[in-house]
Tab-separated table of C-alpha atoms in Angstrom:
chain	number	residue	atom	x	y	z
A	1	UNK	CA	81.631	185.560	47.734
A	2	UNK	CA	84.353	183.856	48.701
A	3	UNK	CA	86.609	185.435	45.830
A	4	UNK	CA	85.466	188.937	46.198
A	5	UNK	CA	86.303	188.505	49.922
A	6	UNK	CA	89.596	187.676	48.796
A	7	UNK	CA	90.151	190.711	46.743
A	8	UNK	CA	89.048	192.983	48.918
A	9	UNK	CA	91.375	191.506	51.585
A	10	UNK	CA	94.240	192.174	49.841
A	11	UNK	CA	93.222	195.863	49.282
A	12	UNK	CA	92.367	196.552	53.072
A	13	UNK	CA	94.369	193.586	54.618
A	14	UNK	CA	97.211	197.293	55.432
A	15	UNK	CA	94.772	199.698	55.615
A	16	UNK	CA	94.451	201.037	59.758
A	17	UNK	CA	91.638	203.083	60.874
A	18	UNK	CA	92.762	206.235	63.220
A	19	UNK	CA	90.251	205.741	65.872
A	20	UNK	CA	92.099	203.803	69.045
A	21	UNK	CA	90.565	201.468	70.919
A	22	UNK	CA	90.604	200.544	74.733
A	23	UNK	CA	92.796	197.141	75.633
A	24	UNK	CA	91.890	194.564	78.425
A	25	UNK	CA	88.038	195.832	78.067
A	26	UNK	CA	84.801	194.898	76.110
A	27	UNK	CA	83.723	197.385	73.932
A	28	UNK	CA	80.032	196.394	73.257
A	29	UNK	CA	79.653	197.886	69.757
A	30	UNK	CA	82.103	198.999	67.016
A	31	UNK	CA	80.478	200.003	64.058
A	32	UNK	CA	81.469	198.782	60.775
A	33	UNK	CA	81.470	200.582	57.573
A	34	UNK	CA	77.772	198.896	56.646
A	35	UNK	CA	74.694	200.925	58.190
A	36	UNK	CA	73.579	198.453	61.129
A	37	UNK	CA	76.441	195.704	61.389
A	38	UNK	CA	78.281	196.156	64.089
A	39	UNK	CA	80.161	193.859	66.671
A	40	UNK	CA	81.845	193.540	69.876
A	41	UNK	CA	85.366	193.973	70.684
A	42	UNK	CA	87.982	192.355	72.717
A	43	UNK	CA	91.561	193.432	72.536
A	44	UNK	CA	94.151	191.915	74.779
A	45	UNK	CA	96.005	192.664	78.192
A	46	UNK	CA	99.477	192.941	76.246
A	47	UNK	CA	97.950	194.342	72.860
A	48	UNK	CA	100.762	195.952	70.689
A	49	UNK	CA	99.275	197.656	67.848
A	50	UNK	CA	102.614	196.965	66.036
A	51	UNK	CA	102.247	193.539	65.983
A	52	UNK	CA	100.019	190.738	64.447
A	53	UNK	CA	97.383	189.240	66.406
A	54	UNK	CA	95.235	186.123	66.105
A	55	UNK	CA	91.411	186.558	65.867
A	56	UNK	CA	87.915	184.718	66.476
A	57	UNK	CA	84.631	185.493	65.648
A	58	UNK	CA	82.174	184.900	67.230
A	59	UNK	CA	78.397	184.231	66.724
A	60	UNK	CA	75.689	184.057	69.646
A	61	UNK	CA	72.465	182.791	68.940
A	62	UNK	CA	70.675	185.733	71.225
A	63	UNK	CA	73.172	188.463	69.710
A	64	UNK	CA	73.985	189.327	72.926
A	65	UNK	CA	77.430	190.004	71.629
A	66	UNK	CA	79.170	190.287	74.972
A	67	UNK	CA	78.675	187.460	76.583
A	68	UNK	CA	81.636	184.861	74.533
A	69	UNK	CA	84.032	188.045	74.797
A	70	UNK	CA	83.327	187.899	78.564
A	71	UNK	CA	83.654	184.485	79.171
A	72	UNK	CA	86.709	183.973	77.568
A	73	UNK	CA	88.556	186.994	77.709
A	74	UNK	CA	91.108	185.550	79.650
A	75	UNK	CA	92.001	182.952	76.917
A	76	UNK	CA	92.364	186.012	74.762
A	77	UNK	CA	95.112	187.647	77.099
A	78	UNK	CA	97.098	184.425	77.950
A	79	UNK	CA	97.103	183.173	74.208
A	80	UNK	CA	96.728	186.793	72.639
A	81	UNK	CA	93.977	186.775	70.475
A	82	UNK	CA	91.958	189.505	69.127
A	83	UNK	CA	88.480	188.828	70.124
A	84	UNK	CA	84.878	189.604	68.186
A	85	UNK	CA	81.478	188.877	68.023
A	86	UNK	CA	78.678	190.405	65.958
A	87	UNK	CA	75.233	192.066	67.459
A	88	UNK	CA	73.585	191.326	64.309
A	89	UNK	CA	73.737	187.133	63.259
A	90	UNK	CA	71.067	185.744	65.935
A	91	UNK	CA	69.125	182.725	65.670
A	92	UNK	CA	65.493	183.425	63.605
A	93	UNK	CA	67.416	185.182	61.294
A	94	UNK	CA	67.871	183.940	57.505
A	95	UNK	CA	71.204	182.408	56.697
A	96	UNK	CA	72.085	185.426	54.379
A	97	UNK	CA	71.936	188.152	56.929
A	98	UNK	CA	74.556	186.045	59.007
A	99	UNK	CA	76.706	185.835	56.041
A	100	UNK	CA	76.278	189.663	55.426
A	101	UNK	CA	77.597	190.158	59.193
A	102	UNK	CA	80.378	188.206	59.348
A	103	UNK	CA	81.426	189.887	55.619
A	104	UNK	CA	81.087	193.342	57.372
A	105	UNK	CA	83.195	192.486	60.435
A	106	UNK	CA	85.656	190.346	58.857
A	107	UNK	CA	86.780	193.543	56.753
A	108	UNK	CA	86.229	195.575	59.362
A	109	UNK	CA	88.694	193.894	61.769
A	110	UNK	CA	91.315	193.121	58.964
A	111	UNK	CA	90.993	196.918	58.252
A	112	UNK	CA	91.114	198.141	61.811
A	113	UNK	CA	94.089	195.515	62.818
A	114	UNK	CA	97.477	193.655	62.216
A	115	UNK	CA	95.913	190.394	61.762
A	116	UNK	CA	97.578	186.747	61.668
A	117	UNK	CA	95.774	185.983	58.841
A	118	UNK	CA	97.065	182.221	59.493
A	119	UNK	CA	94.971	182.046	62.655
A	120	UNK	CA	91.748	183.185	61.800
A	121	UNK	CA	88.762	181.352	64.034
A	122	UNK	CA	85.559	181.395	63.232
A	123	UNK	CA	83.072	180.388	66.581
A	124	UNK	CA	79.956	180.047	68.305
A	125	UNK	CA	77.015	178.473	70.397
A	126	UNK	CA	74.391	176.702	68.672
A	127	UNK	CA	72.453	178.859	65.692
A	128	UNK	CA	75.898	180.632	66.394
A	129	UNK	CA	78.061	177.296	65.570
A	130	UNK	CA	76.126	176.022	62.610
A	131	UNK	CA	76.679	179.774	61.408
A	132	UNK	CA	80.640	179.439	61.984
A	133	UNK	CA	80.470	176.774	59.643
A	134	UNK	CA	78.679	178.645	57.240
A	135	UNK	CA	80.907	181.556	57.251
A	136	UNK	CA	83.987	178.866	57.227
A	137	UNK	CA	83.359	177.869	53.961
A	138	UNK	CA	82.005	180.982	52.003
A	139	UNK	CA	85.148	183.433	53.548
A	140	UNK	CA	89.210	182.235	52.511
A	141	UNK	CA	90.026	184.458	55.581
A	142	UNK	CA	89.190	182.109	58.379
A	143	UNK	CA	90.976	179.007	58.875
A	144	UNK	CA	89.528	177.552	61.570
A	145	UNK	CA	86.255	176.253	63.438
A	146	UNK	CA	84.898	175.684	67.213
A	147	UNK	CA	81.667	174.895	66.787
A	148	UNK	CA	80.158	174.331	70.717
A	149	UNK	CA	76.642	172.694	70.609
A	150	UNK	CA	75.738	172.248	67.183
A	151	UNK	CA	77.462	171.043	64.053
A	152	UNK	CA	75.445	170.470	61.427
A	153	UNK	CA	75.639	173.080	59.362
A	154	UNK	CA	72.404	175.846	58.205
A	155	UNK	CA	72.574	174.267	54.623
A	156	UNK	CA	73.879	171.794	53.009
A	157	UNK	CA	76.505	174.117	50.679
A	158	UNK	CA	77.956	174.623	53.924
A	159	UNK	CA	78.658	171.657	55.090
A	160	UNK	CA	82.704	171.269	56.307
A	161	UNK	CA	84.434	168.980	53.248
A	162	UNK	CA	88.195	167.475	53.402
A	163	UNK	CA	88.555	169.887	50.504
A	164	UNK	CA	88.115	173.004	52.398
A	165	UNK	CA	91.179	171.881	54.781
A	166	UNK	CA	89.801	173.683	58.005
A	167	UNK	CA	90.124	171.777	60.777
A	168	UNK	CA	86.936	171.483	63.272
A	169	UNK	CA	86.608	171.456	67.077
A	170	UNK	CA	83.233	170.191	68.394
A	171	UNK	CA	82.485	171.137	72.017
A	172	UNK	CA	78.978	169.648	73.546
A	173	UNK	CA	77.703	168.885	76.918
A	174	UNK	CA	76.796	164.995	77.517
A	175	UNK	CA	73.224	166.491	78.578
A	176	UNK	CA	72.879	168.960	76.001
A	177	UNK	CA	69.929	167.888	73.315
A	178	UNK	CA	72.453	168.096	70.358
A	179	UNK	CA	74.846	165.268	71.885
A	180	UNK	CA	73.640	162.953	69.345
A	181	UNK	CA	74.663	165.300	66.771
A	182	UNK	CA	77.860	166.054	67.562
A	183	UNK	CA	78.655	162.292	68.156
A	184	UNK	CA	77.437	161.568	64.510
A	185	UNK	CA	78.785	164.651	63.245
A	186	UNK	CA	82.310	163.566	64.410
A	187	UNK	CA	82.274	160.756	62.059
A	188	UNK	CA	80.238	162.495	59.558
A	189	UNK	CA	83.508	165.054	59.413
A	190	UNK	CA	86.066	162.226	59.849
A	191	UNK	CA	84.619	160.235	56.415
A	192	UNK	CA	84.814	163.233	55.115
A	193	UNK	CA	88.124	163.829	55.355
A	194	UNK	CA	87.949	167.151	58.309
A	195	UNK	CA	90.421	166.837	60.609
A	196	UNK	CA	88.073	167.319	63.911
A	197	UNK	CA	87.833	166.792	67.575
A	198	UNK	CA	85.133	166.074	69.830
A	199	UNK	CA	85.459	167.516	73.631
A	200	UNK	CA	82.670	166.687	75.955
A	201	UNK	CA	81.863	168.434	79.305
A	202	UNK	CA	79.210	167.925	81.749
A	203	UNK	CA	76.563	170.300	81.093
A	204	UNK	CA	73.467	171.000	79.118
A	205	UNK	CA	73.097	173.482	75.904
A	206	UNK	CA	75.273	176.524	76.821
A	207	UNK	CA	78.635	177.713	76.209
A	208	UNK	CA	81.690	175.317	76.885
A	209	UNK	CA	83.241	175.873	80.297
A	210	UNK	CA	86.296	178.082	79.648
A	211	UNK	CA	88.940	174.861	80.405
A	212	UNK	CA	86.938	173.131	77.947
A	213	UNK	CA	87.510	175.825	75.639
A	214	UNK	CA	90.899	176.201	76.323
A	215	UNK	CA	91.595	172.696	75.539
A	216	UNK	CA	89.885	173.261	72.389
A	217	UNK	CA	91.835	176.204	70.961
A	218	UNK	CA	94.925	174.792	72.020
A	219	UNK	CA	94.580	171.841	69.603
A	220	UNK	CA	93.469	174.425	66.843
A	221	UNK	CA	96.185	176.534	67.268
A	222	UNK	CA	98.375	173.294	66.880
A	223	UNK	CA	96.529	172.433	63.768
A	224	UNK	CA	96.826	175.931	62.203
A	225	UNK	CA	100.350	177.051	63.260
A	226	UNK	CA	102.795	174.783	64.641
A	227	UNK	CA	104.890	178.252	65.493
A	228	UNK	CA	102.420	179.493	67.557
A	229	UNK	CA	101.582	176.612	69.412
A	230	UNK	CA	104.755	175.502	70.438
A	231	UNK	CA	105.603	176.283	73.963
A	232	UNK	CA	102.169	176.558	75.170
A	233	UNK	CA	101.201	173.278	75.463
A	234	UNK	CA	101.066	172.333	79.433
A	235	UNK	CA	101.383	168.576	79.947
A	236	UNK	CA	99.939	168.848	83.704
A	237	UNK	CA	97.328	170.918	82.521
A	238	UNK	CA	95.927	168.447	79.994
A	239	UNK	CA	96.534	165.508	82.196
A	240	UNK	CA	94.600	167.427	85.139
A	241	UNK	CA	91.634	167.634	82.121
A	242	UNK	CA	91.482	164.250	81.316
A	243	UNK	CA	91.317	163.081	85.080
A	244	UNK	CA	88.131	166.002	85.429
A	245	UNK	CA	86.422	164.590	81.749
A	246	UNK	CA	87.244	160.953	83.191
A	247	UNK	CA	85.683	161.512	86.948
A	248	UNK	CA	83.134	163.918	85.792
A	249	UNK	CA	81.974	162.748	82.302
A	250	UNK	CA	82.875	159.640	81.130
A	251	UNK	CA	86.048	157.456	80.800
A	252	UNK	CA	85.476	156.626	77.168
A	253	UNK	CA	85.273	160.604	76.467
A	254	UNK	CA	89.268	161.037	78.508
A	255	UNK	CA	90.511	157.848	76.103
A	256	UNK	CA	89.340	159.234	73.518
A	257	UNK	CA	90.434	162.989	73.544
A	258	UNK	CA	93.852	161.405	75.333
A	259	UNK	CA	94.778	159.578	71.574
A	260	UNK	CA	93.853	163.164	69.860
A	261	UNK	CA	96.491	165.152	71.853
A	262	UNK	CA	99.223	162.023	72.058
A	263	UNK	CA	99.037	161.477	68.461
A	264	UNK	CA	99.213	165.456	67.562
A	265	UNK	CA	101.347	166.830	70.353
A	266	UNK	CA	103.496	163.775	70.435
A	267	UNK	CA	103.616	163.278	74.606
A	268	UNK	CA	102.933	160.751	76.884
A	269	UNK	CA	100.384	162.107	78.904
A	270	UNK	CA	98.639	160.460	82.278
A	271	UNK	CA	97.920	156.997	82.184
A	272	UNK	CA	94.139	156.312	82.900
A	273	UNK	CA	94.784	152.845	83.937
A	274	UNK	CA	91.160	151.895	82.360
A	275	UNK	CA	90.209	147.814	81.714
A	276	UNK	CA	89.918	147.235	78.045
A	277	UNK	CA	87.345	145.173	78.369
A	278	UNK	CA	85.682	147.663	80.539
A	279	UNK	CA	86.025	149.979	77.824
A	280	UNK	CA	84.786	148.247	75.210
A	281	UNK	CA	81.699	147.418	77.471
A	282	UNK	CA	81.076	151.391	78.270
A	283	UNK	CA	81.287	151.561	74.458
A	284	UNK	CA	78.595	148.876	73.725
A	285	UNK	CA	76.889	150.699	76.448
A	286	UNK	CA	76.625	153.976	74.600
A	287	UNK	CA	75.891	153.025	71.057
A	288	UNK	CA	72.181	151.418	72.447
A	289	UNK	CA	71.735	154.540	74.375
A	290	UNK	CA	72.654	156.609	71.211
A	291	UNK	CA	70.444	154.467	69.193
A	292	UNK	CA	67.759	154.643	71.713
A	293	UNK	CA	67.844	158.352	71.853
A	294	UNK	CA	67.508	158.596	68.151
A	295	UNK	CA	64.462	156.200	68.049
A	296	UNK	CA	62.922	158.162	70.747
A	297	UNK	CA	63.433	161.477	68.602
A	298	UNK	CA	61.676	160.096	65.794
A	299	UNK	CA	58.535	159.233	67.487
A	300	UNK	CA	58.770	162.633	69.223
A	301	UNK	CA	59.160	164.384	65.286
A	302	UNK	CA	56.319	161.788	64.110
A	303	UNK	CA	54.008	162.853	67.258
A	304	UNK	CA	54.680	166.327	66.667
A	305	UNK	CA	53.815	166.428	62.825
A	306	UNK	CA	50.784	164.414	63.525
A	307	UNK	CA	49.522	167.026	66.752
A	308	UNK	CA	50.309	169.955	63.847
A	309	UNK	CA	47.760	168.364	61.711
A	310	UNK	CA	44.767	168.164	64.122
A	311	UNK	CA	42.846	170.723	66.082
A	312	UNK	CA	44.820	173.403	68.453
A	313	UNK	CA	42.911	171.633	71.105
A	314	UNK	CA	44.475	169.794	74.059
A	315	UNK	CA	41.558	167.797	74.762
A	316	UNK	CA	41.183	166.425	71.408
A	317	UNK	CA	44.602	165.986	69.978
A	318	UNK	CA	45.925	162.722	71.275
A	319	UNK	CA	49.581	163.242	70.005
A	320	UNK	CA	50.040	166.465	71.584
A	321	UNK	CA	49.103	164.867	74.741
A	322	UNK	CA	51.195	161.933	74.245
A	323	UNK	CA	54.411	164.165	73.467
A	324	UNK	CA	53.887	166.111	76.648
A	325	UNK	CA	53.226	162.937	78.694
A	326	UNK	CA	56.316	161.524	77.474
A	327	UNK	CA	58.560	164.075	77.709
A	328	UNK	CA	57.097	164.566	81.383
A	329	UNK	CA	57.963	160.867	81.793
A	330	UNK	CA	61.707	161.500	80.708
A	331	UNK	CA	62.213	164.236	83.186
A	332	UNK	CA	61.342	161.145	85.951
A	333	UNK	CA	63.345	158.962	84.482
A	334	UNK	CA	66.447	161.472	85.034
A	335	UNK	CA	66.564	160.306	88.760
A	336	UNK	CA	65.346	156.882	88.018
A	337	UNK	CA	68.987	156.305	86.094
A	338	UNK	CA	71.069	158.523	87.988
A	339	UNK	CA	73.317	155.974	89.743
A	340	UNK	CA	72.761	152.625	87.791
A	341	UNK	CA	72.426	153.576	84.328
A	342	UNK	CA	74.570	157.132	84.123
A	343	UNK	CA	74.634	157.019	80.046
A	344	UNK	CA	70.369	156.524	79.886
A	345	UNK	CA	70.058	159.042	82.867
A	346	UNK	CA	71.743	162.166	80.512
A	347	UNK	CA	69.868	160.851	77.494
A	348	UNK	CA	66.545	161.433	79.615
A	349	UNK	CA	68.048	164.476	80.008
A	350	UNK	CA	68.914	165.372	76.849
A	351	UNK	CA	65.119	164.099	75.340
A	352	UNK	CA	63.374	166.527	77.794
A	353	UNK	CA	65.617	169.335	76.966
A	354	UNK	CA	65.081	168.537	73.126
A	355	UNK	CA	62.198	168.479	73.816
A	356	UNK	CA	61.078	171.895	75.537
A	357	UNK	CA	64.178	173.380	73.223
A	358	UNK	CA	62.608	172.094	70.266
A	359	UNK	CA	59.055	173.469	70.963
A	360	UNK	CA	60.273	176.731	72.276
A	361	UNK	CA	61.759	177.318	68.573
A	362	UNK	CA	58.777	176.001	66.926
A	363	UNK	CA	56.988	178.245	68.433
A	364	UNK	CA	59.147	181.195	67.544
A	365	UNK	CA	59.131	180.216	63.969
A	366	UNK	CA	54.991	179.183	63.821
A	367	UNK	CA	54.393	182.338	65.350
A	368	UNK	CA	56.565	184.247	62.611
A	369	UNK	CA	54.999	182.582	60.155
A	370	UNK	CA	51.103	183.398	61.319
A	371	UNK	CA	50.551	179.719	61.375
A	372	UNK	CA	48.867	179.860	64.994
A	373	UNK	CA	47.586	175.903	64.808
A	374	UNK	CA	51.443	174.719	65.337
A	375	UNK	CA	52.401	177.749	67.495
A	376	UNK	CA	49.254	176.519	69.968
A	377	UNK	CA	50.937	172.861	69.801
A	378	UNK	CA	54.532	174.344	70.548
A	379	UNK	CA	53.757	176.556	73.152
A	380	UNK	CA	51.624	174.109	74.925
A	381	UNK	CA	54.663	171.455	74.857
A	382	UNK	CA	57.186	174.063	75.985
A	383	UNK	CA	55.027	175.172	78.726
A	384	UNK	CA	54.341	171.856	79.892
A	385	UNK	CA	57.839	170.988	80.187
A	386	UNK	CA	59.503	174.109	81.483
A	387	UNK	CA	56.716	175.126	83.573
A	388	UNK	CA	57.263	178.553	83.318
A	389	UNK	CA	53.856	180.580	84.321
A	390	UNK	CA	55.199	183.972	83.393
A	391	UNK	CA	56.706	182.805	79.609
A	392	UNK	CA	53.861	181.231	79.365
A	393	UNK	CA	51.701	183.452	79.747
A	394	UNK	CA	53.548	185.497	77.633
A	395	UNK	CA	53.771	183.218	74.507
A	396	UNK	CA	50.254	182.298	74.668
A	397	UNK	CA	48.913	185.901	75.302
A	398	UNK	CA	51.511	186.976	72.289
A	399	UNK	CA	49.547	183.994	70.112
A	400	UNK	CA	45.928	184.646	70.599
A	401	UNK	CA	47.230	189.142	70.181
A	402	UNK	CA	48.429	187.616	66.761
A	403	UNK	CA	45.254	185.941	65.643
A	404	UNK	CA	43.537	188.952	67.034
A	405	UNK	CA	41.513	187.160	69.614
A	406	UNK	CA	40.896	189.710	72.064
A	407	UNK	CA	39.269	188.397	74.611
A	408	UNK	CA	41.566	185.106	75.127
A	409	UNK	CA	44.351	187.621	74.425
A	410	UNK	CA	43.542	189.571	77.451
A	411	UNK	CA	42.397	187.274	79.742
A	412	UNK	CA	46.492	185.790	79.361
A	413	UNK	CA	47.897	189.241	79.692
A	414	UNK	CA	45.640	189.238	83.345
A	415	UNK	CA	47.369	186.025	84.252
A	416	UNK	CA	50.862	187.392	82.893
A	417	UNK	CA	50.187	190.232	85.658
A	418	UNK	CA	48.897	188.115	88.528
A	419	UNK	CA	52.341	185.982	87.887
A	420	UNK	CA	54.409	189.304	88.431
A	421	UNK	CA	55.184	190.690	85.230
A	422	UNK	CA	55.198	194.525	85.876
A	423	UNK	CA	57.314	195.509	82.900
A	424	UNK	CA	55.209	197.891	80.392
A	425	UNK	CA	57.608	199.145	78.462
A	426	UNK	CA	58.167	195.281	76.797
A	427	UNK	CA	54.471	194.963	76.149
A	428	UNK	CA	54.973	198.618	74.209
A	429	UNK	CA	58.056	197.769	72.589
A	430	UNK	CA	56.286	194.539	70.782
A	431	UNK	CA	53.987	195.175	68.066
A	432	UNK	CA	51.883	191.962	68.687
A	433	UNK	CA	50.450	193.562	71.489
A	434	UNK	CA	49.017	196.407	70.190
A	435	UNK	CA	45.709	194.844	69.618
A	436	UNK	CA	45.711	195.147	73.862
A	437	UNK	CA	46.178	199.085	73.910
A	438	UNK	CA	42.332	199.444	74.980
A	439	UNK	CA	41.749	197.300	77.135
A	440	UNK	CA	41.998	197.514	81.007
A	441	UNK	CA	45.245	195.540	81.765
A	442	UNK	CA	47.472	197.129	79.048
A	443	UNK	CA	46.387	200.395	79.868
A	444	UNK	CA	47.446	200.209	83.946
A	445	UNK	CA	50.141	198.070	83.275
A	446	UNK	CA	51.670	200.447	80.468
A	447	UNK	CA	50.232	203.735	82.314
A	448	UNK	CA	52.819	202.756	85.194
A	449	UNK	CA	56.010	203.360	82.775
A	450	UNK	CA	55.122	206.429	81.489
């Protein structure tokens, strides 16, 4: 693929498209030349269509294409980037139809645009950032990655090498469930010979904050262009995000990303006056809670493949009960540690959100799959743990629909409506329900849309 996308570069790379589009505003869909790829578009404050512009890609796990482009928009005007991001790659989807996106808007936007083809990012959130890896090593065009939330890649052919020479920027919250992974994926990528950083906010699984961003592109567009990045660095600016990631986050996180941007942009920047011996302490510190966290995974994963094995009964499956009593215990323990023990206070964190993350997308894939034993055990974890009467409702009215159980089908879809649901036209617009159409609750609920 890689190859082909290279030839076909070079024969559209010149090529512009007449139709003009509007600058400083989000245009939610552009359609490419494929039948149903499409993408959003972001073109900046100051956008000359004379010159060359910078671009990144983005990928959102929900497809909801928009929301990167309007969170970071005004990155795009101050640095001048061309911004995308595609309404078709989405979490649930199979690798391939991510790579067939990003190979319909990456021609698209190199067809459409003057493109500084040495600045070429790819990005995204979660699914999205293990998919901006992917694309990263199947397409020469992109040059760069910020992966925010996730970096392990979807396979592993796609899996960053030294040999690819992209360099990597990891963004992930200290309370978001993929910490752990980022934190071994940093010296996964550094053995391998990546040239990476790690940036760390405090947050759970979302987005980077738009500073945090910044700080990250600013260090990529070192990396990739030394041209480009010269000028723009702000010494203030990173010293005033050091003190935030030292007050807010952790000391050990400021050191660290301090030596990154000393050694690369070659400045002194603010001194964080920090014991070493209190450092290396905070670092003992963290390696048992990292260690801890990644024991307590494993008997989560053990629990959970044990509770898929036994009856969709919570009365009689003595893992599934265990995993929600535990995870219930971890959301406690959050307060517990707040003050003494910061560092095992966000890995409570971090376990309960893995663990109502984890069963949310196990039930999304059990349910896909028709295998409605595990997509009981999920949903009855996620529920447990989010406590969430509508969604629950919901997923388990959607499950027993599936498995065409009528009657325990309904009787959900009467507690979905007692909870406040009122929106018909979402019980139409799934197929699952369908099973529902005659009986007494789909019929007024859907009867009041029409």
């Amino acid at each position: 693929m890689k190859n082909l996308f290279s030839i076909l570069l070079i024969c559209t790379a010149k090529v512009s498209l007449s139709q003009s589009w509007p600058i400083a505003e989000i245009v939610d869909t552009v359609q490419t030349s494929v039948p149903d790829q499409s993408y959003a578009l972001y073109l900046p404050a100051n956008y000359d269509e004379e010159k060359e512009y910078p671009v990144i890609f983005f990928f959102e796990p929900l497809a909801r294409s928009t929301f990167p482009l309007n969170l970071y928009r005004d990155l795009a005007d101050k640095y001048e980037f061309i911004l995308t991001c595609s309404n078709n790659s989405r979490n649930f989807a199979s690798a391939l139809s991510s790579l067939d996106a990003a190979d319909a808007i990456i021609k698209d936007v190199f067809s459409r645009f003057k493109v500084n083809q040495e600045m070429v990012i790819a990005s995204g959130f979660s699914g999205g950032s293990r998919v901006s890896m992917a694309v990263a090593t199947q397409f020469t065009a992109v040059r760069g990655v910020i992966g925010i939330g996730a970096v392990g890649p979807m396979y592993s052919q796609h899996k960053l090498q030294g040999a690819h020479q992209i360099p990597y920027v990891g963004l992930v919250g200290n309370r978001d469930f993929n910490y752990v992974e980022h934190y071994r994926g940093e010296q996964g990528l550094t053995e391998g010979g990546v040239d990476n950083i790690r940036l760390v906010y405090n947050r759970p699984h979302q987005w980077a904050p738009i500073n945090d961003y910044e700080m990250g592109l600013i260090w990529m567009m070192k990396k990739l262009s030394q041209n480009l990045a010269g000028g723009i660095v702000s010494q203030p600016f990173i010293d005033n995000y050091l003190q935030k990631i030292s007050d807010s986050v952790s000391v050990l996180d400021a050191v660290r990303v301090k030596k990154y941007f000393e050694s690369d942009f070659a400045v002194e920047l603010l001194d964080l006056q920090v014991d070493k011996s209190l450092l290396a302490k905070k670092e003992k510190q963290l390696i048992k809670t990292i260690e801890l966290e990644e024991k307590l995974r494993q008997q989560y994963q053990d629990s959970l493949n044990l509770s898929f094995k036994l009856r969709p009964n919570r009365n009689l499956n003595s893992p599934l009960n265990w995993i929600i009593n535990a995870g219930l215990s971890y959301k406690r323990k959050v307060d517990q540690n707040e003050k003494k023990h910061p560092n095992r206070a966000e890995m409570y964190d971090r376990m309960a959100n893995f663990i109502s993350g984890s069963a949310y997308e196990y039930s999304i894939q059990a349910l896909m799959a028709k295998n409605y034993n595990q997509a009981y055990v999920a949903i009855e974890i996620w529920s447990s743990m989010v406590q969430n009467d509508r969604w629950e409702n919901w997923m388990k009215c959607k499950l027993y629909a599936m498995n065409n159980d009528i009657p325990m089908a309904t009787r959900y879809l009467e507690k979905l409506i007692k909870s406040g649901f009122e929106n018909g036209k979402a019980l139409q617009a799934d197929s699952s329900f369908h099973v529902l159409r005659e009986t007494k609750p789909y019929i007024e609920l859907t009867s009041k849309d029409r």
